[in-house]
Short mmCIF file of C-alpha atoms (C1' of nucleotides) in Angstrom, two decimals:
data_model
loop_
_atom_site.label_atom_id
_atom_site.label_comp_id
_atom_site.label_asym_id
_atom_site.label_seq_id
_atom_site.Cartn_x
_atom_site.Cartn_y
_atom_site.Cartn_z
CA MET A 1 116.00 88.51 85.41
CA ARG A 2 116.24 91.33 83.04
CA LEU A 3 113.74 94.45 83.30
CA LEU A 4 113.16 97.01 81.17
CA VAL A 5 111.23 100.18 82.82
CA VAL A 6 109.96 102.77 80.21
CA GLU A 7 108.96 105.86 82.36
CA ASP A 8 109.40 109.43 81.73
CA GLU A 9 108.79 110.75 85.17
CA ALA A 10 112.32 110.91 86.63
CA ARG A 11 111.49 110.44 89.97
CA LEU A 12 109.16 107.17 89.50
CA ALA A 13 111.80 105.66 87.21
CA ALA A 14 114.50 106.12 89.86
CA ALA A 15 112.21 104.73 92.64
CA LEU A 16 111.20 101.63 90.59
CA GLN A 17 114.68 100.92 89.41
CA ARG A 18 116.07 101.21 93.05
CA GLY A 19 113.24 99.01 94.27
CA LEU A 20 113.52 96.55 91.30
CA ARG A 21 117.34 95.93 92.15
CA ALA A 22 116.72 95.60 95.55
CA GLU A 23 114.70 92.37 94.85
CA GLY A 24 117.54 91.16 92.30
CA PHE A 25 116.31 92.39 89.21
CA ALA A 26 118.82 93.75 86.66
CA VAL A 27 117.05 97.08 85.44
CA ASP A 28 117.50 99.35 82.69
CA VAL A 29 115.36 102.36 82.34
CA ALA A 30 114.38 104.26 78.88
CA ARG A 31 112.64 107.54 79.14
CA THR A 32 110.97 108.21 75.89
CA GLY A 33 108.64 105.86 73.77
CA PRO A 34 111.06 105.29 70.80
CA ALA A 35 113.84 104.53 72.89
CA GLY A 36 111.80 101.98 74.83
CA LEU A 37 110.52 100.47 71.68
CA ASP A 38 114.27 100.01 70.69
CA ALA A 39 115.51 98.66 73.87
CA ALA A 40 112.57 96.01 73.80
CA ARG A 41 113.42 95.02 70.43
CA HIS A 42 117.02 94.53 71.18
CA GLY A 43 117.73 94.05 74.82
CA GLY A 44 116.99 90.49 75.62
CA TYR A 45 114.54 91.51 78.76
CA ASP A 46 112.38 89.00 80.51
CA ALA A 47 109.56 91.67 81.14
CA MET A 48 108.89 95.31 80.45
CA ILE A 49 106.95 97.98 82.69
CA LEU A 50 105.62 100.51 80.60
CA ASP A 51 103.89 103.96 81.17
CA VAL A 52 101.16 105.16 79.03
CA MET A 53 101.93 108.51 78.63
CA LEU A 54 105.27 108.74 76.99
CA PRO A 55 107.07 111.51 75.03
CA GLY A 56 107.23 110.43 71.15
CA LEU A 57 105.30 107.48 71.34
CA SER A 58 102.45 106.50 73.65
CA GLY A 59 102.63 102.95 75.61
CA TYR A 60 99.89 101.60 73.51
CA GLU A 61 101.22 102.31 70.10
CA LEU A 62 104.65 100.98 71.65
CA VAL A 63 102.91 97.55 72.44
CA ARG A 64 100.99 97.48 69.53
CA THR A 65 104.06 98.05 67.20
CA LEU A 66 106.16 95.36 69.20
CA ARG A 67 103.34 92.78 69.02
CA ALA A 68 102.92 93.42 65.30
CA GLU A 69 106.88 92.55 64.89
CA GLN A 70 106.01 89.24 66.64
CA HIS A 71 107.87 90.17 69.95
CA TRP A 72 106.17 88.47 72.95
CA LEU A 73 107.98 90.13 75.90
CA PRO A 74 105.75 90.05 78.72
CA VAL A 75 104.42 93.78 79.35
CA LEU A 76 102.93 95.16 82.22
CA MET A 77 101.14 98.62 81.81
CA LEU A 78 100.84 101.64 83.95
CA SER A 79 98.45 104.24 83.56
CA ALA A 80 97.41 107.65 85.27
CA LYS A 81 93.64 107.07 86.20
CA ASP A 82 92.72 110.42 84.50
CA GLY A 83 90.00 108.80 82.60
CA GLU A 84 91.42 109.40 79.25
CA TYR A 85 92.72 106.08 78.48
CA ASP A 86 91.20 103.21 80.44
CA GLN A 87 92.21 99.49 81.25
CA ALA A 88 90.17 97.68 78.59
CA ASP A 89 92.01 99.56 76.17
CA GLY A 90 95.50 98.64 77.53
CA LEU A 91 94.58 94.94 77.78
CA ASP A 92 93.23 95.52 74.05
CA CYS A 93 96.51 96.55 72.71
CA GLY A 94 98.52 93.52 73.53
CA ALA A 95 99.68 94.21 77.30
CA ASP A 96 99.49 91.23 79.81
CA ASP A 97 98.66 92.93 82.78
CA TYR A 98 97.57 96.50 83.83
CA LEU A 99 97.95 98.71 86.92
CA THR A 100 96.49 102.16 87.50
CA LYS A 101 98.61 104.84 89.41
CA PRO A 102 98.87 105.45 92.43
CA PHE A 103 99.78 101.78 92.56
CA SER A 104 101.32 99.92 95.54
CA TYR A 105 104.74 98.87 95.06
CA VAL A 106 104.07 95.18 96.48
CA VAL A 107 101.29 94.63 94.10
CA LEU A 108 103.52 95.86 91.46
CA LEU A 109 105.97 93.05 92.57
CA ALA A 110 103.40 90.84 92.71
CA ARG A 111 101.82 91.15 89.38
CA LEU A 112 105.24 91.45 87.95
CA ARG A 113 106.40 87.98 89.43
CA ALA A 114 103.09 86.31 88.28
CA LEU A 115 104.14 87.31 84.78
CA LEU A 116 107.42 86.01 84.81
CA ARG A 117 106.43 82.68 86.60
CA ARG A 118 104.88 81.45 83.60
CA GLY A 119 106.69 78.10 83.34
CA ALA A 120 109.54 79.20 85.70
CA PRO A 121 109.76 76.89 88.79
CA GLU A 122 109.32 78.41 92.16
CA ARG A 123 112.36 79.15 93.89
CA PRO A 124 113.15 76.81 97.20
CA ALA A 125 112.92 78.40 100.52
CA VAL A 126 116.69 77.76 101.28
CA LEU A 127 119.37 77.21 98.96
CA ALA A 128 121.87 74.44 100.17
CA VAL A 129 125.15 73.61 98.55
CA GLY A 130 127.37 71.15 100.47
CA ASP A 131 127.69 72.38 104.06
CA LEU A 132 126.51 76.28 102.75
CA ARG A 133 123.14 77.36 103.30
CA LEU A 134 121.48 80.44 102.25
CA ASP A 135 118.22 81.81 103.21
CA PRO A 136 116.94 84.56 100.89
CA ALA A 137 113.89 85.66 103.64
CA ARG A 138 116.16 86.01 106.47
CA ARG A 139 118.91 86.84 104.47
CA ARG A 140 121.40 84.40 106.19
CA VAL A 141 124.25 82.54 105.29
CA THR A 142 125.67 79.80 107.25
CA ARG A 143 128.84 77.80 106.70
CA ALA A 144 128.70 74.27 108.80
CA ASP A 145 126.24 75.87 111.16
CA THR A 146 128.39 79.05 111.79
CA GLU A 147 126.88 82.23 110.64
CA VAL A 148 128.61 84.31 108.02
CA THR A 149 127.99 87.73 107.44
CA LEU A 150 128.04 88.84 103.99
CA THR A 151 127.50 92.94 102.48
CA ALA A 152 124.83 93.31 99.90
CA ARG A 153 126.76 92.93 97.07
CA GLU A 154 128.58 89.57 98.58
CA PHE A 155 125.00 88.10 99.30
CA ALA A 156 123.66 88.91 95.64
CA LEU A 157 126.71 87.23 94.29
CA LEU A 158 126.58 84.12 96.32
CA ASN A 159 123.12 84.01 96.14
CA TYR A 160 123.39 84.12 92.02
CA LEU A 161 126.22 81.23 92.48
CA MET A 162 124.16 78.65 94.57
CA ARG A 163 121.47 78.82 92.22
CA ARG A 164 123.47 77.06 89.49
CA PRO A 165 126.14 75.10 91.59
CA GLY A 166 128.67 73.12 89.61
CA GLN A 167 128.07 74.97 86.45
CA VAL A 168 130.62 77.49 85.04
CA ILE A 169 129.27 81.11 85.16
CA SER A 170 131.19 83.96 83.36
CA LYS A 171 132.23 87.06 84.52
CA ILE A 172 129.93 88.88 82.07
CA GLU A 173 126.99 87.02 83.02
CA LEU A 174 127.78 87.78 86.70
CA LEU A 175 128.51 91.58 85.82
CA ASP A 176 125.01 91.41 84.09
CA HIS A 177 122.90 89.99 86.95
CA VAL A 178 124.77 90.87 90.16
CA TRP A 179 125.83 94.33 89.18
CA ASN A 180 123.34 95.00 86.25
CA ALA A 181 126.56 96.83 84.44
CA SER A 182 127.14 97.61 81.04
CA LEU A 183 129.72 95.70 78.85
CA GLU A 184 132.16 98.42 79.50
CA THR A 185 132.67 97.71 83.11
CA ALA A 186 135.90 96.29 83.99
CA PRO A 187 135.18 92.44 84.99
CA ASN A 188 138.01 92.99 87.65
CA ILE A 189 135.28 93.95 90.27
CA VAL A 190 133.96 90.29 90.00
CA GLU A 191 137.70 89.06 90.77
CA VAL A 192 137.55 91.54 93.55
CA TYR A 193 134.20 90.00 95.13
CA VAL A 194 135.03 86.54 94.56
CA GLY A 195 138.22 87.13 96.47
CA TYR A 196 136.18 88.33 99.48
CA LEU A 197 133.82 85.48 99.17
CA ARG A 198 136.75 83.09 99.37
CA ARG A 199 138.03 84.68 102.39
CA LYS A 200 134.67 84.21 104.20
CA LEU A 201 133.42 81.02 103.02
CA GLY A 202 136.94 79.12 102.61
CA ARG A 203 139.37 79.18 99.60
CA ASP A 204 138.70 76.12 97.71
CA ARG A 205 134.89 76.47 97.73
CA LEU A 206 134.85 78.67 94.54
CA GLU A 207 136.87 77.42 91.70
CA THR A 208 138.57 79.65 89.05
CA VAL A 209 137.94 78.23 85.41
CA ARG A 210 140.56 80.25 83.33
CA GLY A 211 139.26 82.08 80.52
CA ALA A 212 135.38 80.95 81.24
CA GLY A 213 134.75 81.95 84.57
CA TYR A 214 133.86 80.60 88.17
CA ARG A 215 132.10 77.56 89.46
CA LEU A 216 130.66 76.78 92.93
CA ALA A 217 132.12 73.57 94.21
CA THR A 218 129.31 71.17 94.75
CA MET B 1 87.72 80.07 99.97
CA ARG B 2 84.85 81.46 101.76
CA LEU B 3 84.83 85.45 102.46
CA LEU B 4 82.81 87.56 104.59
CA VAL B 5 82.32 91.02 103.53
CA VAL B 6 80.91 93.62 105.79
CA GLU B 7 79.97 96.80 104.06
CA ASP B 8 77.00 98.79 104.54
CA GLU B 9 77.06 100.72 101.09
CA ALA B 10 74.93 98.85 98.70
CA ARG B 11 76.97 99.35 95.70
CA LEU B 12 80.34 98.65 96.92
CA ALA B 13 79.19 95.72 98.36
CA ALA B 14 77.35 94.20 95.41
CA ALA B 15 80.54 95.24 93.26
CA LEU B 16 82.71 93.39 95.55
CA GLN B 17 80.52 90.21 95.85
CA ARG B 18 80.38 90.27 91.83
CA GLY B 19 84.15 90.81 91.52
CA LEU B 20 85.40 88.20 94.08
CA ARG B 21 82.90 85.71 93.04
CA ALA B 22 84.13 85.98 89.69
CA GLU B 23 87.54 85.08 91.12
CA GLY B 24 86.12 81.89 92.54
CA PHE B 25 85.56 82.66 96.25
CA ALA B 26 82.30 82.22 97.82
CA VAL B 27 81.24 85.38 99.28
CA ASP B 28 78.62 86.46 101.90
CA VAL B 29 77.82 90.12 102.78
CA ALA B 30 76.55 91.60 106.04
CA ARG B 31 75.27 95.10 105.90
CA THR B 32 75.65 96.04 109.69
CA GLY B 33 78.11 95.90 112.42
CA PRO B 34 76.24 93.53 114.52
CA ALA B 35 75.36 91.04 111.68
CA GLY B 36 78.98 90.88 110.80
CA LEU B 37 80.23 90.03 114.20
CA ASP B 38 77.55 87.25 114.12
CA ALA B 39 78.60 85.90 111.04
CA ALA B 40 82.35 86.10 111.74
CA ARG B 41 81.46 84.23 114.55
CA HIS B 42 79.84 81.17 113.20
CA GLY B 43 80.42 81.21 109.69
CA GLY B 44 83.66 79.26 108.93
CA TYR B 45 85.25 82.34 106.62
CA ASP B 46 88.62 81.98 105.68
CA ALA B 47 88.95 85.76 105.91
CA MET B 48 86.53 88.78 106.21
CA ILE B 49 86.96 92.25 104.23
CA LEU B 50 85.49 94.94 106.82
CA ASP B 51 84.48 98.25 106.34
CA VAL B 52 85.23 100.52 109.28
CA MET B 53 82.06 102.98 109.05
CA LEU B 54 79.14 100.61 109.89
CA PRO B 55 75.89 101.02 111.51
CA GLY B 56 75.50 99.49 114.89
CA LEU B 57 79.01 98.83 115.55
CA SER B 58 82.25 100.06 114.08
CA GLY B 59 84.88 97.92 112.24
CA TYR B 60 87.34 98.80 115.18
CA GLU B 61 85.07 97.68 117.74
CA LEU B 62 84.08 94.61 115.65
CA VAL B 63 87.63 93.35 115.14
CA ARG B 64 88.46 94.20 118.79
CA THR B 65 85.46 92.10 120.12
CA LEU B 66 86.46 89.37 117.52
CA ARG B 67 90.10 89.12 118.77
CA ALA B 68 89.10 89.31 122.60
CA GLU B 69 87.04 86.15 121.73
CA GLN B 70 90.07 84.51 120.64
CA HIS B 71 88.88 84.18 116.92
CA TRP B 72 91.76 84.84 114.47
CA LEU B 73 90.25 85.08 111.00
CA PRO B 74 92.40 87.20 108.96
CA VAL B 75 90.71 90.58 108.48
CA LEU B 76 91.38 93.17 105.69
CA MET B 77 89.98 96.55 106.74
CA LEU B 78 88.61 99.34 104.52
CA SER B 79 88.37 102.95 105.53
CA ALA B 80 87.19 106.19 104.00
CA LYS B 81 89.94 108.53 104.11
CA ASP B 82 88.04 111.19 105.69
CA GLY B 83 90.68 111.91 108.32
CA GLU B 84 88.34 110.95 111.01
CA TYR B 85 90.16 107.47 111.48
CA ASP B 86 93.53 107.13 111.05
CA GLN B 87 95.56 103.86 109.48
CA ALA B 88 97.67 103.62 112.34
CA ASP B 89 94.19 102.87 114.33
CA GLY B 90 93.16 100.10 112.14
CA LEU B 91 96.37 98.29 112.36
CA ASP B 92 96.27 99.17 116.25
CA CYS B 93 93.03 97.18 116.70
CA GLY B 94 93.87 93.84 115.47
CA ALA B 95 93.23 93.87 111.61
CA ASP B 96 95.88 92.10 109.55
CA ASP B 97 95.96 94.55 106.66
CA TYR B 98 94.32 98.02 105.75
CA LEU B 99 93.41 99.95 102.77
CA THR B 100 92.07 103.23 102.20
CA LYS B 101 89.13 104.07 100.04
CA PRO B 102 89.24 104.63 97.15
CA PHE B 103 91.39 101.54 96.58
CA SER B 104 92.06 99.70 93.17
CA TYR B 105 90.38 96.23 92.82
CA VAL B 106 93.69 94.96 92.02
CA VAL B 107 95.21 96.01 94.91
CA LEU B 108 92.34 94.42 97.15
CA LEU B 109 92.65 91.32 95.49
CA ALA B 110 96.54 91.32 95.84
CA ARG B 111 96.61 91.79 99.59
CA LEU B 112 93.68 89.53 100.18
CA ARG B 113 95.54 86.52 98.35
CA ALA B 114 98.63 87.58 100.53
CA LEU B 115 96.43 87.37 103.71
CA LEU B 116 94.87 83.93 102.66
CA ARG B 117 98.60 82.43 101.70
CA ARG B 118 99.83 83.69 105.18
CA GLY B 119 96.41 82.73 106.77
CA ALA B 120 97.25 81.41 110.27
CA PRO B 121 94.29 80.31 111.90
CA GLU B 122 96.57 79.20 114.85
CA ARG B 123 97.49 82.60 116.16
CA PRO B 124 98.07 82.84 119.75
CA ALA B 125 96.13 85.72 121.63
CA VAL B 126 99.52 87.58 121.95
CA LEU B 127 102.44 88.08 119.56
CA ALA B 128 105.65 86.90 121.78
CA VAL B 129 109.18 87.17 120.73
CA GLY B 130 111.70 87.01 123.10
CA ASP B 131 110.54 88.99 126.19
CA LEU B 132 108.46 90.97 123.85
CA ARG B 133 105.15 90.54 123.97
CA LEU B 134 102.19 92.49 121.86
CA ASP B 135 98.64 92.39 122.25
CA PRO B 136 96.75 93.27 119.15
CA ALA B 137 93.55 93.50 120.65
CA ARG B 138 94.16 95.51 123.78
CA ARG B 139 97.10 97.40 122.18
CA ARG B 140 99.37 96.70 124.69
CA VAL B 141 103.15 95.98 124.50
CA THR B 142 105.14 94.76 127.49
CA ARG B 143 108.86 93.93 127.66
CA ALA B 144 110.02 91.72 130.27
CA ASP B 145 106.51 92.27 132.03
CA THR B 146 106.94 95.96 132.14
CA GLU B 147 104.76 97.98 130.08
CA VAL B 148 105.67 100.11 127.16
CA THR B 149 103.74 103.05 125.95
CA LEU B 150 103.86 103.34 122.19
CA THR B 151 102.28 105.71 119.54
CA ALA B 152 99.83 104.64 117.16
CA ARG B 153 102.44 104.44 114.14
CA GLU B 154 105.12 102.85 116.49
CA PHE B 155 102.52 100.23 117.38
CA ALA B 156 101.71 99.60 114.03
CA LEU B 157 105.45 99.22 113.04
CA LEU B 158 106.27 96.83 115.69
CA ASN B 159 103.06 94.66 115.09
CA TYR B 160 104.03 94.22 111.40
CA LEU B 161 107.55 93.32 112.29
CA MET B 162 106.51 90.98 115.06
CA ARG B 163 104.31 88.67 112.54
CA ARG B 164 107.53 87.72 110.81
CA PRO B 165 110.48 87.53 113.22
CA GLY B 166 113.61 86.65 112.12
CA GLN B 167 112.87 87.80 108.57
CA VAL B 168 114.39 90.73 106.72
CA ILE B 169 111.68 93.08 105.99
CA SER B 170 112.79 96.09 103.61
CA LYS B 171 111.85 99.59 104.00
CA ILE B 172 109.86 99.50 100.94
CA GLU B 173 107.51 96.79 102.22
CA LEU B 174 107.14 98.60 105.44
CA LEU B 175 106.32 101.85 103.74
CA ASP B 176 103.82 99.93 102.04
CA HIS B 177 102.03 98.48 104.87
CA VAL B 178 102.59 100.34 107.76
CA TRP B 179 102.64 103.80 106.11
CA ASN B 180 100.38 102.98 103.08
CA ALA B 181 102.87 105.20 101.19
CA SER B 182 103.89 105.38 97.41
CA LEU B 183 107.23 104.50 95.75
CA GLU B 184 108.49 107.86 96.22
CA THR B 185 107.94 108.54 100.10
CA ALA B 186 111.34 108.99 101.39
CA PRO B 187 112.54 105.70 103.12
CA ASN B 188 113.96 108.02 106.16
CA ILE B 189 110.72 107.95 108.03
CA VAL B 190 111.28 104.29 108.51
CA GLU B 191 114.70 104.75 109.96
CA VAL B 192 113.23 107.53 112.15
CA TYR B 193 110.57 105.16 113.60
CA VAL B 194 113.00 102.46 113.73
CA GLY B 195 114.98 104.56 116.08
CA TYR B 196 112.13 105.47 118.16
CA LEU B 197 111.35 101.70 118.71
CA ARG B 198 115.08 101.02 119.54
CA ARG B 199 114.71 103.78 122.22
CA LYS B 200 111.66 102.38 123.90
CA LEU B 201 112.42 98.44 123.62
CA GLY B 202 116.28 97.99 123.65
CA ARG B 203 118.97 98.83 121.26
CA ASP B 204 119.65 95.33 119.65
CA ARG B 205 116.07 94.10 119.63
CA LEU B 206 115.90 95.53 115.95
CA GLU B 207 118.91 94.61 113.81
CA THR B 208 119.58 96.85 110.52
CA VAL B 209 120.71 94.60 107.69
CA ARG B 210 122.48 97.07 105.49
CA GLY B 211 121.30 97.31 101.90
CA ALA B 212 118.13 94.97 102.75
CA GLY B 213 116.25 96.11 105.41
CA TYR B 214 115.63 95.33 109.40
CA ARG B 215 115.02 92.13 111.26
CA LEU B 216 113.42 91.65 114.48
CA ALA B 217 115.52 89.55 116.77
CA THR B 218 114.39 86.33 117.90
"C1'" DC C 1 162.21 77.96 79.20
"C1'" DT C 2 160.42 82.50 77.81
"C1'" DC C 3 156.70 85.53 77.36
"C1'" DG C 4 152.10 87.09 77.51
"C1'" DG C 5 147.94 87.71 79.63
"C1'" DC C 6 144.75 86.56 83.12
"C1'" DG C 7 143.64 86.44 87.84
"C1'" DC C 8 144.65 87.81 92.52
"C1'" DT C 9 145.15 90.87 96.14
"C1'" DG C 10 146.10 95.27 99.57
"C1'" DA C 11 145.54 99.98 99.84
"C1'" DG C 12 142.79 103.65 99.59
"C1'" DA C 13 139.42 107.14 97.41
"C1'" DA C 14 134.65 107.87 96.71
"C1'" DC C 15 130.05 106.67 97.58
"C1'" DG C 16 126.04 105.66 99.78
"C1'" DT C 17 123.28 104.09 103.58
"C1'" DG C 18 121.46 104.50 108.08
"C1'" DC C 19 121.27 107.29 112.41
"C1'" DT C 20 120.27 111.24 115.07
"C1'" DG C 21 118.93 115.82 116.88
"C1'" DA C 22 116.38 119.81 115.92
"C1'" DG C 23 112.44 121.64 114.67
"C1'" DG C 24 108.00 122.35 112.15
"C1'" DA C 25 102.91 121.18 111.09
"C1'" DC C 26 99.00 119.44 112.90
"C1'" DG C 27 95.22 118.41 115.88
"C1'" DC C 28 93.46 117.71 120.38
"C1'" DC C 29 92.24 119.61 124.63
"C1'" DG C 30 92.10 122.41 128.70
"C1'" DC D 1 94.32 130.80 122.87
"C1'" DG D 2 98.07 128.14 124.62
"C1'" DG D 3 100.47 123.63 125.82
"C1'" DC D 4 101.13 119.07 124.56
"C1'" DG D 5 101.74 114.81 121.92
"C1'" DT D 6 102.36 112.65 117.56
"C1'" DC D 7 104.00 112.83 112.90
"C1'" DC D 8 107.07 114.10 109.76
"C1'" DT D 9 110.99 116.59 107.36
"C1'" DC D 10 115.58 117.87 106.99
"C1'" DA D 11 120.44 118.36 107.08
"C1'" DG D 12 124.67 116.85 108.96
"C1'" DC D 13 127.41 113.10 110.51
"C1'" DA D 14 129.60 108.51 110.72
"C1'" DC D 15 130.67 104.33 109.03
"C1'" DG D 16 130.58 100.24 106.44
"C1'" DT D 17 130.29 99.34 101.67
"C1'" DT D 18 131.94 99.43 97.08
"C1'" DC D 19 134.96 100.11 93.62
"C1'" DT D 20 139.39 101.58 91.42
"C1'" DC D 21 144.03 100.90 90.40
"C1'" DA D 22 148.75 99.23 90.34
"C1'" DG D 23 151.60 95.76 91.07
"C1'" DC D 24 152.60 90.91 91.35
"C1'" DG D 25 152.18 85.93 90.67
"C1'" DC D 26 150.94 82.22 88.22
"C1'" DC D 27 149.47 79.40 84.39
"C1'" DG D 28 149.49 78.26 79.48
"C1'" DA D 29 151.07 78.69 74.96
"C1'" DG D 30 154.80 78.28 72.02
#
DNA sequence: CTCGGCGCTGAGAACGTGCTGAGGACGCCG
DNA sequence: CGGCGTCCTCAGCACGTTCTCAGCGCCGAG
C-alpha cells in the first residue's frame, strides 16, 4: 500500500512517515501544496494524508483541484483546530475523512484503514504456506513448528511474499513495497535479503525466476 | 449495542447521547455516581463511558467497586485534565481505556469501537501470565507470590501489556495508550520504563522485538 | 563453445535502535 | 523549608541490522 503525506511541519511529517512505514506502508512526503498536488496526480498512491495549512496551495484547494480533474484518490484531511477552518468545509471540498489536530495516532491508523478497506478483503490472522507460518500480530515465523528469528527487514520481505504465494514478484515491486525505495536504488539489496531468507528458511523455498523476479514455493 | 454514559454535566451528556445514538447505539445516561453504579450492575450494557468527576461517588471508586464485584464491563474513562487526577491513576483502578478532556468525538468513537471489539466479558478477576499476577481492582502485582511495588506509570504499562500477552506491541501504541502522547513524543520514554519493569520483574519477561516493539513472554 | 549479463555471496563499513545511568523538574509531606 | 518519590530528559555506549561493494559462478543466447 502506497501513501502520500502532504505536510509542511517537518517533525510531524517525519513522525508520520516513520510510524506508517512501521505499519508496512510505503510512504512518500511532500512539503508544499503544489508538490503534493503533483505527486497525487502522478504517483499512483492508494491514499493521501493531507494537511490543510500548506505553503503555496491550501489542502482545500488541493482536493478541489484533484476532484475537478477526476482523481478519486481517498483523502484523509488534517487540520489545526484554530477555528478558522472547520470540519464541514473539509468534507465539502471532497475529502473522504477528517481529523483535527492534535489527533491520536491509533485513530489516524483506524481511519486510514477504513478508507483503504473499501472493497479490499480482510487479512487473515495467520499466513500459512506449506509448513511455513507467519503471524503478523505476534511477529512470529515458524517453519515446521520450529521458530525462526528474522530481522525487521527480513520479516517485511517474507510477509510480502507470503501474501502472494506461487506468483512471481519482481525486484522492482519488492523494492517499492518492502523498502519503499526510489527507482534508482540498486536491486542488489533484494538479492542479498533473499539470500538471508534462504539461509534461514531452506534453500528451495524461494525460487529465482531469471529476468522476472522471485516466487515463493507453495 | 447498549451503552451507559455516566456524566453529570448536562450538556456533555446530551451531546454524547445524541452523537452515539446517531451511530446506532442504544444509550442510557446516569447523572450521579451511585446511579451509575446501580445501572452498571443491573443494566446489561456492552460498555460504559464514565466521567471521573461525579457527585456522590467518583469514577475511580465506581470502577473499583464494580471490579471488586466481578463485573467486567468495558469502561472508557473521561477526565478533566485539571491535574488533580492523573491519567496513570485512571488505568490503575481498572478502567480499560482513558481519555482526557477536551477530547475529540472522533477519538472517543474510535476508542469505544476498539473496546467493544476487544470486549472480553469473560475476564478473570486477576490477569495472570506465567507466574505474574496483576489485580486491576486492588492495584497489586505479584511475581511468584511475592509482591512487587510499582509506580503508577509502571503499573499502567504492565497492565496494558498483560492484556495482550505474546503479541508484539509497538512503542507508538504504548505511547498512545499509556502516556496519551502525541506522535512527536520521543519513544525513549517507553524504553526507560520497560527498563524499570525489567529490573522489578526479571530480565527476560519483556522481550524486545527490534524494529517492532515489545512482547510480554507467555 | 563462448560470451555477456544476471544473480549470489562474503566481508566490512555505516547506520540506527535500544539500553542505561545521571540528573533535573515537580509535587507531596513532614 | 528540605527530603523524598515519581516522572521524564538527555547523552553516551554497545550491538544488531542494514546496506554497499567487488568478485565469482552460472544460465542462456547466439
